[in-house]
């Protein structure tokens, strides 16, 4: 069973055969999820982490007023529920957006990976930092960005994530999300999201056809979103050699 996590990490740097074999071992136990199924609920006891092998999930928290804040959308190759490596209970809920499958990884397996393959452990740190910076950018946008900027930034990030899985994706893609879910990720109501999408169409920045979105002026979308592509700044020169 080829590791989906290995494919994700392999995009950052080449992996040795031993490293790929070690990652393959992590993904031997698989659990399937129907659409809408909860993998892990906020405040549940947490002891395992998971690798998304198929489908897509989202993570979210319920705020004191009962509203939902979506934190992340998760796709094939993502390592999820990593707070279980630190905390006894889950700080977020993980729910399947589509029919999905995840590999169940015990904490002891992560500990063994750290000892036997230090470079893989370092790459997991790299992965977490890439995600942390992405969340920092989103937080800045939620706090200071306009509604239009928030929607633009989310659409760009979603398209880029989907393109990682399917390099044939260009300007046109299907986010696979409802306007309510986009709203819960951007701090907007679904009505406000619809209004922003209409404005972006009227501005000639994108087109919509059913659930499909086409970027018509990606440079202008990026400017509107205050989007920064941080990929060129990644520096992995410090990584230890593979084993």
Coordinates of C-alpha atoms in Angstrom, one line a residue:
X1 CA 0.0 0.0 0.0
X2 CA 1.7 3.2 -1.2
X3 CA 1.8 6.0 1.3
X4 CA -0.2 9.1 0.6
X5 CA 1.8 11.0 3.2
X6 CA 5.0 10.0 1.3
X7 CA 3.6 11.6 -1.9
X8 CA 2.9 14.8 0.1
X9 CA 6.4 14.9 1.7
X10 CA 8.0 13.8 -1.5
X11 CA 6.9 17.1 -3.1
X12 CA 9.1 18.9 -0.7
X13 CA 12.2 16.8 -1.2
X14 CA 13.2 13.4 -2.6
X15 CA 12.6 10.5 -0.3
X16 CA 14.9 7.4 0.0
X17 CA 13.5 3.9 -0.5
X18 CA 13.8 3.2 3.2
X19 CA 11.9 6.4 4.0
X20 CA 9.1 5.5 1.7
X21 CA 8.9 2.0 3.1
X22 CA 8.7 3.5 6.6
X23 CA 5.9 5.8 5.6
X24 CA 4.1 2.9 3.9
X25 CA 4.1 1.1 7.2
X26 CA 2.2 3.9 8.8
X27 CA -0.8 3.5 6.6
X28 CA -1.7 -0.2 6.9
X29 CA -4.8 0.3 9.0
X30 CA -7.6 2.0 7.1
X31 CA -10.9 3.4 8.2
X32 CA -13.6 4.5 5.7
X33 CA -16.0 7.4 6.4
X34 CA -19.3 8.2 4.8
X35 CA -20.0 11.8 3.9
X36 CA -20.9 13.7 7.0
X37 CA -19.4 11.2 9.4
X38 CA -17.4 12.5 12.3
X39 CA -13.9 11.1 12.6
X40 CA -13.1 12.9 15.9
X41 CA -15.2 15.2 17.9
X42 CA -14.0 18.2 19.8
X43 CA -13.1 17.3 23.5
X44 CA -13.0 13.6 22.7
X45 CA -10.1 11.7 24.1
X46 CA -7.4 11.7 21.4
X47 CA -4.6 9.1 21.0
X48 CA -4.2 8.5 17.3
X49 CA -3.4 10.7 14.3
X50 CA -4.6 10.0 10.8
X51 CA -3.5 10.3 7.2
X52 CA -6.2 11.1 4.6
X53 CA -6.0 8.5 1.9
X54 CA -9.1 9.3 -0.1
X55 CA -11.7 12.0 -0.2
X56 CA -11.8 15.3 1.8
X57 CA -12.5 16.3 5.4
X58 CA -12.9 19.6 7.3
X59 CA -11.9 20.6 10.8
X60 CA -13.9 23.0 12.8
X61 CA -14.8 24.3 16.3
X62 CA -18.2 25.3 17.7
X63 CA -18.0 28.9 19.2
X64 CA -19.9 29.9 22.4
X65 CA -22.8 31.4 20.4
X66 CA -23.3 28.1 18.6
X67 CA -21.8 29.1 15.3
X68 CA -19.2 27.0 13.5
X69 CA -15.7 28.2 12.5
X70 CA -14.1 25.9 9.9
X71 CA -10.4 25.9 10.4
X72 CA -9.1 23.8 7.6
X73 CA -10.1 21.7 4.6
X74 CA -8.2 18.4 4.4
X75 CA -7.2 16.4 1.4
X76 CA -5.4 13.2 0.4
X77 CA -1.9 13.1 2.0
X78 CA -2.7 15.4 4.9
X79 CA -1.7 14.2 8.4
X80 CA -4.6 15.2 10.6
X81 CA -5.4 15.2 14.4
X82 CA -1.8 15.9 15.2
X83 CA -2.7 17.7 18.4
X84 CA -3.1 14.1 19.8
X85 CA 0.7 14.1 19.9
X86 CA 0.5 16.9 22.5
X87 CA -3.0 16.9 24.1
X88 CA -5.2 14.3 25.7
X89 CA -8.4 15.6 24.2
X90 CA -9.2 16.9 20.7
X91 CA -9.3 20.7 20.2
X92 CA -11.3 20.4 17.0
X93 CA -13.9 18.2 15.2
X94 CA -13.0 16.3 12.1
X95 CA -15.8 15.6 9.7
X96 CA -15.8 13.9 6.2
X97 CA -16.9 16.2 3.4
X98 CA -17.1 13.4 1.0
X99 CA -16.9 9.6 1.1
X100 CA -13.4 9.3 2.5
X101 CA -10.8 6.9 3.9
X102 CA -8.1 7.6 6.5
X103 CA -5.1 5.6 7.8
X104 CA -5.0 5.2 11.6
X105 CA -1.5 6.0 13.0
X106 CA -0.7 5.4 16.6
X107 CA 1.5 7.8 18.6
X108 CA 4.0 5.0 19.2
X109 CA 4.5 4.7 15.4
X110 CA 5.3 8.4 15.2
X111 CA 7.8 8.0 18.1
X112 CA 9.5 5.1 16.3
X113 CA 9.6 7.1 13.1
X114 CA 11.3 9.9 14.9
X115 CA 14.0 7.6 16.3
X116 CA 14.6 5.6 13.1
X117 CA 14.2 8.3 10.5
X118 CA 15.1 11.7 11.8
X119 CA 14.8 13.4 8.4
X120 CA 11.2 12.2 8.2
X121 CA 10.5 13.6 11.6
X122 CA 12.1 16.9 10.5
X123 CA 9.8 16.9 7.4
X124 CA 6.8 16.5 9.6
X125 CA 7.9 19.6 11.4
X126 CA 8.3 21.3 8.1
X127 CA 4.8 20.2 7.1
X128 CA 3.3 21.6 10.3
X129 CA 5.1 24.9 9.8
X130 CA 3.8 25.3 6.3
X131 CA 0.3 24.7 7.7
X132 CA 0.9 27.1 10.6
X133 CA 1.9 29.9 8.3
X134 CA -1.1 29.2 6.1
X135 CA -3.4 29.5 9.1
X136 CA -1.6 32.7 10.2
X137 CA -2.3 34.2 6.8
X138 CA -6.0 33.1 7.1
X139 CA -6.2 34.6 10.6
X140 CA -4.8 37.9 9.4
X141 CA -7.3 37.9 6.5
X142 CA -10.2 37.1 8.9
X143 CA -9.2 39.9 11.2
X144 CA -8.4 42.7 8.7
X145 CA -9.5 41.6 5.3
X146 CA -12.7 42.6 3.5
X147 CA -15.4 40.0 2.8
X148 CA -14.4 40.0 -0.8
X149 CA -10.7 39.5 0.1
X150 CA -11.6 36.6 2.4
X151 CA -13.6 34.8 -0.3
X152 CA -10.9 35.3 -2.9
X153 CA -8.1 34.1 -0.6
X154 CA -10.1 30.9 0.2
X155 CA -10.8 30.1 -3.4
X156 CA -7.2 30.6 -4.4
X157 CA -6.0 28.3 -1.5
X158 CA -8.6 25.7 -2.4
X159 CA -7.7 25.7 -6.1
X160 CA -4.0 25.4 -5.2
X161 CA -4.6 22.5 -2.8
X162 CA -6.7 20.6 -5.4
X163 CA -4.1 21.3 -8.1
X164 CA -1.5 19.6 -5.9
X165 CA -3.6 16.4 -6.1
X166 CA -4.4 16.9 -9.8
X167 CA -1.8 18.9 -11.8
X168 CA -4.1 19.1 -14.8
X169 CA -6.3 21.6 -12.9
X170 CA -5.9 25.0 -14.3
X171 CA -8.1 28.1 -14.0
X172 CA -11.3 26.0 -13.6
X173 CA -12.1 23.8 -10.7
X174 CA -14.9 22.5 -8.4
X175 CA -14.4 23.5 -4.8
X176 CA -16.9 20.9 -3.6
X177 CA -18.2 23.2 -0.9
X178 CA -21.5 24.8 -0.1
X179 CA -21.8 28.6 0.3
X180 CA -22.5 27.9 4.0
X181 CA -19.2 26.0 4.3
X182 CA -17.4 28.8 2.6
X183 CA -19.1 31.2 4.9
X184 CA -18.1 29.2 8.0
X185 CA -14.5 29.2 6.8
X186 CA -14.4 33.0 6.2
X187 CA -16.6 34.3 9.0
X188 CA -19.5 35.3 6.6
X189 CA -23.1 34.3 6.2
X190 CA -24.0 32.2 3.1
X191 CA -26.0 35.2 1.9
X192 CA -22.9 37.4 2.1
X193 CA -20.8 34.8 0.4
X194 CA -23.3 34.7 -2.5
X195 CA -23.2 38.5 -2.7
X196 CA -19.3 38.5 -2.9
X197 CA -19.3 35.8 -5.6
X198 CA -21.7 37.8 -7.6
X199 CA -19.5 40.9 -7.2
X200 CA -16.5 38.9 -8.3
X201 CA -18.4 37.8 -11.4
X202 CA -19.5 41.3 -12.2
X203 CA -15.9 42.5 -11.8
X204 CA -14.8 40.0 -14.4
X205 CA -12.5 38.1 -12.0
X206 CA -14.3 34.7 -12.1
X207 CA -17.1 32.8 -13.7
X208 CA -19.5 30.3 -12.1
X209 CA -21.2 27.4 -13.8
X210 CA -23.1 25.3 -11.2
X211 CA -20.6 24.2 -8.7
X212 CA -17.6 25.0 -11.0
X213 CA -15.5 28.2 -10.7
X214 CA -13.2 29.5 -13.4
X215 CA -10.6 32.2 -12.6
X216 CA -10.8 34.8 -15.4
X217 CA -8.2 37.2 -13.9
X218 CA -6.0 35.4 -11.4
X219 CA -3.6 38.3 -10.9
X220 CA -6.5 40.6 -9.9
X221 CA -7.9 37.9 -7.7
X222 CA -4.6 37.6 -5.9
X223 CA -4.4 41.3 -5.4
X224 CA -7.9 41.5 -4.1
X225 CA -7.1 38.6 -1.7
X226 CA -3.8 40.1 -0.6
X227 CA -2.6 36.6 -1.4
X228 CA 1.1 35.7 -0.9
X229 CA 2.6 32.6 -2.5
X230 CA 5.1 31.5 0.1
X231 CA 6.3 28.4 -1.7
X232 CA 9.4 30.1 -3.3
X233 CA 10.6 31.0 0.2
X234 CA 10.8 27.3 1.5
X235 CA 14.3 26.5 2.5
X236 CA 15.1 22.8 3.4
X237 CA 18.9 23.1 3.3
X238 CA 19.1 22.3 7.0
X239 CA 17.5 18.8 6.7
X240 CA 19.6 15.9 8.0
X241 CA 20.6 13.2 5.5
X242 CA 18.1 10.3 4.8
X243 CA 18.4 6.9 6.3

